[in-house]
Coordinates of C-alpha atoms in Angstrom, one line a residue:
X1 CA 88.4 107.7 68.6
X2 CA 91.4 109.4 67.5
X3 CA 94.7 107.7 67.6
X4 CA 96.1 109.7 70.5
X5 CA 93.0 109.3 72.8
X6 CA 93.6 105.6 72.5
X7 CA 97.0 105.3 73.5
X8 CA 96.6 107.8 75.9
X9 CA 93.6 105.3 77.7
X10 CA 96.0 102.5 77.4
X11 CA 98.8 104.4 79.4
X12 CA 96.5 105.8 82.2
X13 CA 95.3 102.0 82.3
X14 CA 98.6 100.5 82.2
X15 CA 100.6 103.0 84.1
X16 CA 100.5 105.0 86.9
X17 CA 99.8 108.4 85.2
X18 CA 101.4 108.8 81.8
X19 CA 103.4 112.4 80.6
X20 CA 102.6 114.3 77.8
X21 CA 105.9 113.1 76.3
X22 CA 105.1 109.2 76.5
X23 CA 101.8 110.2 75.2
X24 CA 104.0 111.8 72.1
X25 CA 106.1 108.7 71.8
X26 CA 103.2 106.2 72.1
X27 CA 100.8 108.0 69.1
X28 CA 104.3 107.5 66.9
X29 CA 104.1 103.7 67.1
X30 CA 100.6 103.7 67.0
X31 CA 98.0 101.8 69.9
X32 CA 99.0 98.4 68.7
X33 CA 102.5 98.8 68.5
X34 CA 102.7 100.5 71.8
X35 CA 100.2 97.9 73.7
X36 CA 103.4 95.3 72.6
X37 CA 105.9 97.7 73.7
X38 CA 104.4 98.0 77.2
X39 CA 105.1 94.3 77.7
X40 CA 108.5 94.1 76.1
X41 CA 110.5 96.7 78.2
X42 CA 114.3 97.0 77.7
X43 CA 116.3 95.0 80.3
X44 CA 117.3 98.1 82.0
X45 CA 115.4 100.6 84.1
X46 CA 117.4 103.6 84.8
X47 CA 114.8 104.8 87.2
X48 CA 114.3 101.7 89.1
X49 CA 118.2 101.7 89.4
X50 CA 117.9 105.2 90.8
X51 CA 116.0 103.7 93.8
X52 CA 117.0 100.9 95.0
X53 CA 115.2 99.4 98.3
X54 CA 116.0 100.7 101.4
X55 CA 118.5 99.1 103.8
X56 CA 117.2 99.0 107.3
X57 CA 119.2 98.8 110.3
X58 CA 118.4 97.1 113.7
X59 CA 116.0 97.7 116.1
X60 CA 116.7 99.3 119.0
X61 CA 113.5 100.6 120.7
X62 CA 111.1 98.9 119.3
X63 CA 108.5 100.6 119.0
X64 CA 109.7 103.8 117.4
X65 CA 112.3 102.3 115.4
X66 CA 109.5 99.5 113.8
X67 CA 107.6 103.1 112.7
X68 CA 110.3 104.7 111.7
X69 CA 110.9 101.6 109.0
X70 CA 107.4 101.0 108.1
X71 CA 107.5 104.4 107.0
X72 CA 110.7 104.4 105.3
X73 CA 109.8 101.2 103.6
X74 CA 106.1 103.3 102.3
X75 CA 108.4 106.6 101.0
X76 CA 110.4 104.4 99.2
X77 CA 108.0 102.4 97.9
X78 CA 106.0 105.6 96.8
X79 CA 109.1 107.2 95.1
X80 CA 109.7 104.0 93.4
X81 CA 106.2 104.2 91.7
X82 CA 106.9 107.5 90.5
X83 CA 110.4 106.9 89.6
X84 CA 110.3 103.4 87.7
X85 CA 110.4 103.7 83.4
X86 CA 108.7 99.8 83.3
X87 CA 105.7 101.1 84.6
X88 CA 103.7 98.4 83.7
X89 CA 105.8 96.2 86.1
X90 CA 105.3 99.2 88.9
X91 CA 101.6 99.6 88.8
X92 CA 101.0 95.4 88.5
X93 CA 103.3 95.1 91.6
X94 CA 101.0 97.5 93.5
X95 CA 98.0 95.1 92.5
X96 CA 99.4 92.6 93.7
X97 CA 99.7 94.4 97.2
X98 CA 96.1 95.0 97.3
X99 CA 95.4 91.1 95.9
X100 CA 97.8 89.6 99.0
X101 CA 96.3 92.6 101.3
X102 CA 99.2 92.2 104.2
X103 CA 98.7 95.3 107.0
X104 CA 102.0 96.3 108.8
X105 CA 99.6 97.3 111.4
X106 CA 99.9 93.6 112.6
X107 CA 102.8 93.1 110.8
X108 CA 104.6 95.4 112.7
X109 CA 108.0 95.3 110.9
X110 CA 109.6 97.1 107.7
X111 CA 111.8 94.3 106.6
X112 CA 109.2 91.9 106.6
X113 CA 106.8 94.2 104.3
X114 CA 109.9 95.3 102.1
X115 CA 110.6 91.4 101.5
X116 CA 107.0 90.7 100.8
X117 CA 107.2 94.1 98.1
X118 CA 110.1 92.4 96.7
X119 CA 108.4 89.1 96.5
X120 CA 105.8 90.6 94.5
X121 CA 107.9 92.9 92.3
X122 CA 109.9 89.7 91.3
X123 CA 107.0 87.3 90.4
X124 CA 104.6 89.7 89.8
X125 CA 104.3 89.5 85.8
X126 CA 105.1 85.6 85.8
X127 CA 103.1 82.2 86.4
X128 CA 100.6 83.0 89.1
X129 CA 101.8 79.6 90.8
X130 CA 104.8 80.7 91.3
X131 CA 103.6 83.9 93.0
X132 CA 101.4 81.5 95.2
X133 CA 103.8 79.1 96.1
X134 CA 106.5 82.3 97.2
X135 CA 103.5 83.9 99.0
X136 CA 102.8 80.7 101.6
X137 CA 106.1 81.3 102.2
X138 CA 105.8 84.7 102.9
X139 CA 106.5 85.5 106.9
X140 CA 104.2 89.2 106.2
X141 CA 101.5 87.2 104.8
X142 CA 101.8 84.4 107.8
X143 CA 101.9 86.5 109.9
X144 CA 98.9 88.8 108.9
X145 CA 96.9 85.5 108.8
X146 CA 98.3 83.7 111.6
X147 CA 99.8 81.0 110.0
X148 CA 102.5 80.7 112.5
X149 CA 100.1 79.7 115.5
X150 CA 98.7 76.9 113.1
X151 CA 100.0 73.3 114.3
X152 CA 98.8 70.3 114.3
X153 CA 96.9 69.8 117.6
X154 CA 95.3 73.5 117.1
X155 CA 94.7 74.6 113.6
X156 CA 94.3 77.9 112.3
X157 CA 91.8 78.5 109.4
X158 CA 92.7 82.0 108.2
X159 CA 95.6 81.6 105.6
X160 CA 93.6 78.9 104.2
X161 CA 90.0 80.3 103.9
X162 CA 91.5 83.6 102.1
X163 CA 93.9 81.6 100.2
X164 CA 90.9 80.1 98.3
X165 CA 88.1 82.7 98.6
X166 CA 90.3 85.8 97.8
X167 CA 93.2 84.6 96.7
X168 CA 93.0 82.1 94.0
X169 CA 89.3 80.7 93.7
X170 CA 86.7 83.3 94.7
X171 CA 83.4 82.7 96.9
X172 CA 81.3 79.1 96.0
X173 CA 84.0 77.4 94.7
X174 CA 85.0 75.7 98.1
X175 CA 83.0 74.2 101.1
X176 CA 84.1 75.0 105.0
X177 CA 84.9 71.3 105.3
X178 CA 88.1 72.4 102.6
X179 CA 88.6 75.5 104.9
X180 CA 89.3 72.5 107.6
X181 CA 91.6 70.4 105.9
X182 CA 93.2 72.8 103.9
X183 CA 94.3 74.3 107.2
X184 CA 96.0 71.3 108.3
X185 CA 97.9 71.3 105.1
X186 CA 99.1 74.8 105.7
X187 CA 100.5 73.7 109.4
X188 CA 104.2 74.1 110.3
X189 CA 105.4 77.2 109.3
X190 CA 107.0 80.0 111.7
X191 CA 108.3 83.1 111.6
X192 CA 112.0 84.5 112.6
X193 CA 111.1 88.0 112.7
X194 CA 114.9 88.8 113.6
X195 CA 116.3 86.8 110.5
X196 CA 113.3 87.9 108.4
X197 CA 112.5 84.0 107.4
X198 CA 109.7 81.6 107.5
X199 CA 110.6 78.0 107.8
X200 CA 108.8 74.9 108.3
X201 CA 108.8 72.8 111.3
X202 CA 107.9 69.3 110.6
X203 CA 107.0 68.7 113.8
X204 CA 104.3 71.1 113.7
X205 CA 102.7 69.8 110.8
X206 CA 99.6 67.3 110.3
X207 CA 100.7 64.6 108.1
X208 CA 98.0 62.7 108.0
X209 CA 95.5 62.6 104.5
X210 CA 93.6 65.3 104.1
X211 CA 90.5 65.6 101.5
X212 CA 90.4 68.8 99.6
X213 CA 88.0 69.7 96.8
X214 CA 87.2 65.8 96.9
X215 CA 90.7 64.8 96.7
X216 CA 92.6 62.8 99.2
X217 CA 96.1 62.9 99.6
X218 CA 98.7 63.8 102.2
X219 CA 99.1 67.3 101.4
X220 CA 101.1 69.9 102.7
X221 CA 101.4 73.8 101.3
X222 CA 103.3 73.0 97.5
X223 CA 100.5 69.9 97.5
X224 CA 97.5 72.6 98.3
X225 CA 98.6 75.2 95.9
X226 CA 99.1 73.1 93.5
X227 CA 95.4 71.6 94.1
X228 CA 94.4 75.1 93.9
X229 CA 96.0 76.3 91.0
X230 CA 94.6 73.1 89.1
X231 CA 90.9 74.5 89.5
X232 CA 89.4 76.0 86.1
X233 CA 88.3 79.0 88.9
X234 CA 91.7 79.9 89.9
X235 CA 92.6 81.5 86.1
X236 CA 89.1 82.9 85.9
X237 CA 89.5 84.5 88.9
X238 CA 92.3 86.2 88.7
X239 CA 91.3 87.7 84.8
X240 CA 88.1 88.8 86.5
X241 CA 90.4 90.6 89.5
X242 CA 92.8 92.4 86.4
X243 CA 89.7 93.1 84.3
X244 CA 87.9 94.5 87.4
X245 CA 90.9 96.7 88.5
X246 CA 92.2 97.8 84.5
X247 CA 89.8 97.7 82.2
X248 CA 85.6 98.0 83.6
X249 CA 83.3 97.3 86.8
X250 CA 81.0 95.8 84.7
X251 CA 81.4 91.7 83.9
X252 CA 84.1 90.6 81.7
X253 CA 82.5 89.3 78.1
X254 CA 82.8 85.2 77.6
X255 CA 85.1 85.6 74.8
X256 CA 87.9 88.0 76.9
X257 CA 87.8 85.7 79.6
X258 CA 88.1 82.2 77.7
X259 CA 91.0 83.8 75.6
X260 CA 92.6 85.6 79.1
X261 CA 92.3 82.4 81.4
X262 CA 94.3 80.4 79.0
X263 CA 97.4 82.8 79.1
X264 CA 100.6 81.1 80.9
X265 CA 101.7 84.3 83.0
X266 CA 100.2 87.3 84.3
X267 CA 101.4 89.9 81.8
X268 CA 100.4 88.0 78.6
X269 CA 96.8 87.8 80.9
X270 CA 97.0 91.4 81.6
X271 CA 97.8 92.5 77.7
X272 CA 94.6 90.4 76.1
X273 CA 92.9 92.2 78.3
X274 CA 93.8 95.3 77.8
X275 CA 93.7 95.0 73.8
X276 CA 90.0 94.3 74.7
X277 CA 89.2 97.1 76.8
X278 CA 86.4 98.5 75.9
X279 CA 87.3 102.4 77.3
X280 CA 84.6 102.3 80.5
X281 CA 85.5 104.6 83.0
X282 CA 87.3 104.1 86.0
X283 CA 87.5 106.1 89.3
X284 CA 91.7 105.8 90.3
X285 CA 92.5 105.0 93.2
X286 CA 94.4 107.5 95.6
X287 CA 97.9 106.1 95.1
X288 CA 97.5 106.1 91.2
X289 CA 96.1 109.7 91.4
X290 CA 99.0 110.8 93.2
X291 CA 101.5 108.4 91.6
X292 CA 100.4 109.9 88.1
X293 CA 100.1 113.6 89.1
X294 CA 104.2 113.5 90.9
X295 CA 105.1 112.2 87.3
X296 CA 103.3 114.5 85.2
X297 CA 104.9 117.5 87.8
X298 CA 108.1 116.3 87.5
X299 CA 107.9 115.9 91.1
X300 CA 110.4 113.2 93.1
X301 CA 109.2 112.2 96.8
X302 CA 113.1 110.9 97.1
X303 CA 114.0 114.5 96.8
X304 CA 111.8 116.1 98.9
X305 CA 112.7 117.2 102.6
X306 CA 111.6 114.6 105.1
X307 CA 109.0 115.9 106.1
X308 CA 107.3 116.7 103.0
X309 CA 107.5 113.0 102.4
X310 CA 106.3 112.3 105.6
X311 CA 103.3 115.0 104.8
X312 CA 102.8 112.9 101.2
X313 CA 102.0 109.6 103.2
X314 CA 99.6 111.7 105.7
X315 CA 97.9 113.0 102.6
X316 CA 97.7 109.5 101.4
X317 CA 95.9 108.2 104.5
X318 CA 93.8 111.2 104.4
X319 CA 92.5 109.7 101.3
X320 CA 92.0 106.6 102.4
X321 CA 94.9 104.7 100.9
X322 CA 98.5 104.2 102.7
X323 CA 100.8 101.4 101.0
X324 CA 101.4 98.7 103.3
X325 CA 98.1 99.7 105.2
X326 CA 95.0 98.3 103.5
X327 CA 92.1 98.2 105.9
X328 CA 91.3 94.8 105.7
X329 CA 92.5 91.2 103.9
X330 CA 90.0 92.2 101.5
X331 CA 92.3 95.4 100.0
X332 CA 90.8 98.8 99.2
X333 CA 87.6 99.4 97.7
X334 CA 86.9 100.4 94.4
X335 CA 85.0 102.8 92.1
X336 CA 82.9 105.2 93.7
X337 CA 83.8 104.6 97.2
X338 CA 86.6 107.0 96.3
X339 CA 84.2 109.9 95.5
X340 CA 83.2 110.9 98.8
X341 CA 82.9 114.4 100.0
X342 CA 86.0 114.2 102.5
X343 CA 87.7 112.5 99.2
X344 CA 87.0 115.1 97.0
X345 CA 88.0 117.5 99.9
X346 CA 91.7 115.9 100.3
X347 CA 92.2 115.8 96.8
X348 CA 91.9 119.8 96.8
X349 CA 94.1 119.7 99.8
X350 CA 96.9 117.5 98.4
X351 CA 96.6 119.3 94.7
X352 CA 97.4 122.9 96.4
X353 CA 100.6 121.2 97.8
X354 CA 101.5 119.7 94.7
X355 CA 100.6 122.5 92.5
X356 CA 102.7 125.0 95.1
X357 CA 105.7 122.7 94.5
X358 CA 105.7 121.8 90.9
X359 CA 109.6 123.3 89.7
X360 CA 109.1 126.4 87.3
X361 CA 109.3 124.2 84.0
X362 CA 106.4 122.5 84.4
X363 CA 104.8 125.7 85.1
X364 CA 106.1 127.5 82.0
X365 CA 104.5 124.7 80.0
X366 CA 101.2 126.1 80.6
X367 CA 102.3 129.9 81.1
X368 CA 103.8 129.9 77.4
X369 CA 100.8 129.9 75.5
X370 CA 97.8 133.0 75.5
X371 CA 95.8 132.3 78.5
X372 CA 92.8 131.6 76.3
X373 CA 94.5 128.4 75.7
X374 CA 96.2 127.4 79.1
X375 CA 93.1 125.0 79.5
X376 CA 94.1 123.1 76.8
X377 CA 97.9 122.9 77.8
X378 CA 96.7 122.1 81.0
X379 CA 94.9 118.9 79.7
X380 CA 98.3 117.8 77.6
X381 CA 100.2 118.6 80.5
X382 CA 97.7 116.1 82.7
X383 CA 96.7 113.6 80.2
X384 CA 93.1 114.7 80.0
X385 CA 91.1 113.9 76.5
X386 CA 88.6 116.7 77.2
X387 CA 87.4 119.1 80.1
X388 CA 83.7 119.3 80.4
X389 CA 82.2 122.9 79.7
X390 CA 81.2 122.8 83.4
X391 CA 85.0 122.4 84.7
X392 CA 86.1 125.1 81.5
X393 CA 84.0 127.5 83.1
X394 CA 86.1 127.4 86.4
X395 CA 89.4 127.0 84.8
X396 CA 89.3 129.8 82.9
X397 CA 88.6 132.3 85.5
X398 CA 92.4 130.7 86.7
X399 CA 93.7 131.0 83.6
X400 CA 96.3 133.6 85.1
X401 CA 97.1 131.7 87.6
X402 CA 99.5 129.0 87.0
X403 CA 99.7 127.2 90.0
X404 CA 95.9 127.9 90.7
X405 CA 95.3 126.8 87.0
X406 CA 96.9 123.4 88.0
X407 CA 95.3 122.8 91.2
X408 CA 92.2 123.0 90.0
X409 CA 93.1 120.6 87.1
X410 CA 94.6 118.0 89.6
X411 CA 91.2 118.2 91.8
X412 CA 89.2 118.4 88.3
X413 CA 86.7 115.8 88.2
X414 CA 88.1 114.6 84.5
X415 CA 91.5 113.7 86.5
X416 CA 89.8 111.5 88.8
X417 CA 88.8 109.2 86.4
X418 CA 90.6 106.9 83.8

């Protein structure tokens, strides 16, 4: 595999959606060199400067206003994706929102789901205790799981049964009767929804000994996480969730894993296993598909009327992926489930828009050269190795037709995957 094909796998698995340009820089330095770049960013990121989170006002009638804020909060977040240079940061940040799956269905309020962003964006590439012990502390995620109606005379199991099966051990590595007393460590915590806090009320909380994972001790949310984090399982779960979302579907070899686990943050975890990624394909998922393609346009949702952004979030859910709204605790699926029939028919949908807005630059890239050889520029322009002879044979036809030529590239099959 040619130098450029690598680099350019590394940055469609690292990023969002690389441009033909970072494609260019990266095959300069080389895959190595540029594997080491991606996790050594310059302090500064102009474009995450240029977007800045949003400030939200009061509530006055609350249940347009709470809307109104949930969705200002997902058209930042979106423009944000597309706008921030430290991609790596970007895209691991939106992991971690599928990982700590909180819906503003139930949530119900844009500050709350912006201050849970942030918490992510901040401890997203660090220790993965730290991210734990932020997240019990989370009001979205208490919330979602109703950690604010467990007490002491009526426990509540949810925050703690997916703390440990999805959030830092995985399924056979607890029994129910940990469900039970991990619960009654997790009691005492509420919600101010006004001041956007959670806080711990000690009368609320069971301090009596608990045994968890066969060890007694009086334990309260630091104690639990930390009893948690302690497991082997915790850092061979969460290589197996990177590895499962960046780099294969298939099982992660014994050797990745034992040298991944053993990594002390999330990033250094995230680059071994992306210097071992063997190049299987991936289906991305709609926000990376449209993330990557509003990049590789030129194309700003912050600068787009209202209600075009409002129309980019309706495409979104049309797909089957809205930020802030995964279906379930459990996230979004993965792989094919993104391949159905009604996919594939939004993905046409949303490429026409894009492809009817993309600024006349972008479109002179591929308009410049004989149409005999638009395909090819088409592929640069997208960050496509290779069309197959099957999708050739309808881009060529389109050849003429610049914006048709693009649409057609955005909804190609070869665009779809990573």
């Amino acid at each position: 595999m040619a130098d450029r094909e690598k680099v350019a796998h590394l940055l469609r698995r690292a990023t969002f959606g690389p441009t033909a340009e970072e494609v260019d820089a990266a095959e300069a330095k080389g895959p190595d060199a540029t594997l080491t770049a991606l996790f050594a960013p310059p302090a500064a990121d102009p474009g995450a400067a240029r977007t800045p989170p949003p400030k939200l006002g009061p509530v006055v009638n609350e249940k347009s206003d709470r809307a109104e804020q949930i969705r200002t909060v997902g058209t930042w977040w979106l423009d944000r994706m597309v706008q921030a240079e430290h991609q790596v940061h970007e895209k691991l940040t939106f992991f971690w929102h599928g990982h700590w799956a909180t819906s503003a269905d139930k949530v119900k309020s844009g500050p709350l789901m912006l201050g849970q962003q942030q918490t992510m964006f901040r401890t997203a590439l660090g220790d993965f205790g730290t991210m734990v012990h932020a997240m019990l502390r989370d009001p979205a995620l208490i919330i979602w799981l109703d950690g604010q109606k467990n007490t002491n005379k009526a426990p509540n199991e949810n925050l703690g049964r997916e703390l440990m099966e999805l959030f830092t051990l995985g399924v056979g590595h607890y029994t129910e009767q940990d469900v039970r007393e991990g619960a009654r460590a997790l009691t005492g915590w509420v919600v101010d929804q006004k001041a956007g806090t959670a806080t711990f009320n000690a009368k609320r909380h069971d301090d009596k000994p608990k045994t968890i994972l066969g060890q007694t001790g009086n334990y309260d949310a630091d104690g639990f996480a930390d009893l948690l984090l302690a497991q082997p399982a915790s850092p061979e779960f969460i290589a197996r969730r990177l590895w499962l979302r960046y780099c294969s579907d298939a099982q992660i070899p014994a050797d990745v894993l034992g040298r991944a686990k053993s990594k002390p943050t999330t990033a250094a975890m995230l680059q071994e296993l992306l210097a071992a990624d063997g190049h299987a394909e991936l289906v991305k998922q709609p926000v990376e598909w449209l993330v990557g393609a509003l990049r590789q346009l030129q194309l700003r949702p912050g600068d787009l009327p209202d209600a075009q952004r409002k129309q980019l979030l309706n495409s979104l859910n049309a797909l089957g992926q809205v930020p802030l709204r995964p279906p379930s605790v459990g996230g979004w699926p993965a792989g094919a489930a993104w391949l159905t029939t009604s996919a594939t028919q939004a993905r046409i949908k949303l490429a026409q828009t894009l492809a009817a807005k993309a600024p006349q630059p972008v479109l002179d890239r591929l308009t410049a050269t004989p149409a005999a050889q638009r395909p090819a520029a088409l592929a640069r322009l997208l960050v496509i190795d290779k069309f197959t002879d099957r999708t050739l044979a309808a881009l060529t036809p389109a050849a003429g037709d610049a914006r048709r030529l693009l649409t057609l590239g955005l909804a190609s099959p070869e665009y779809a995957i990573n």
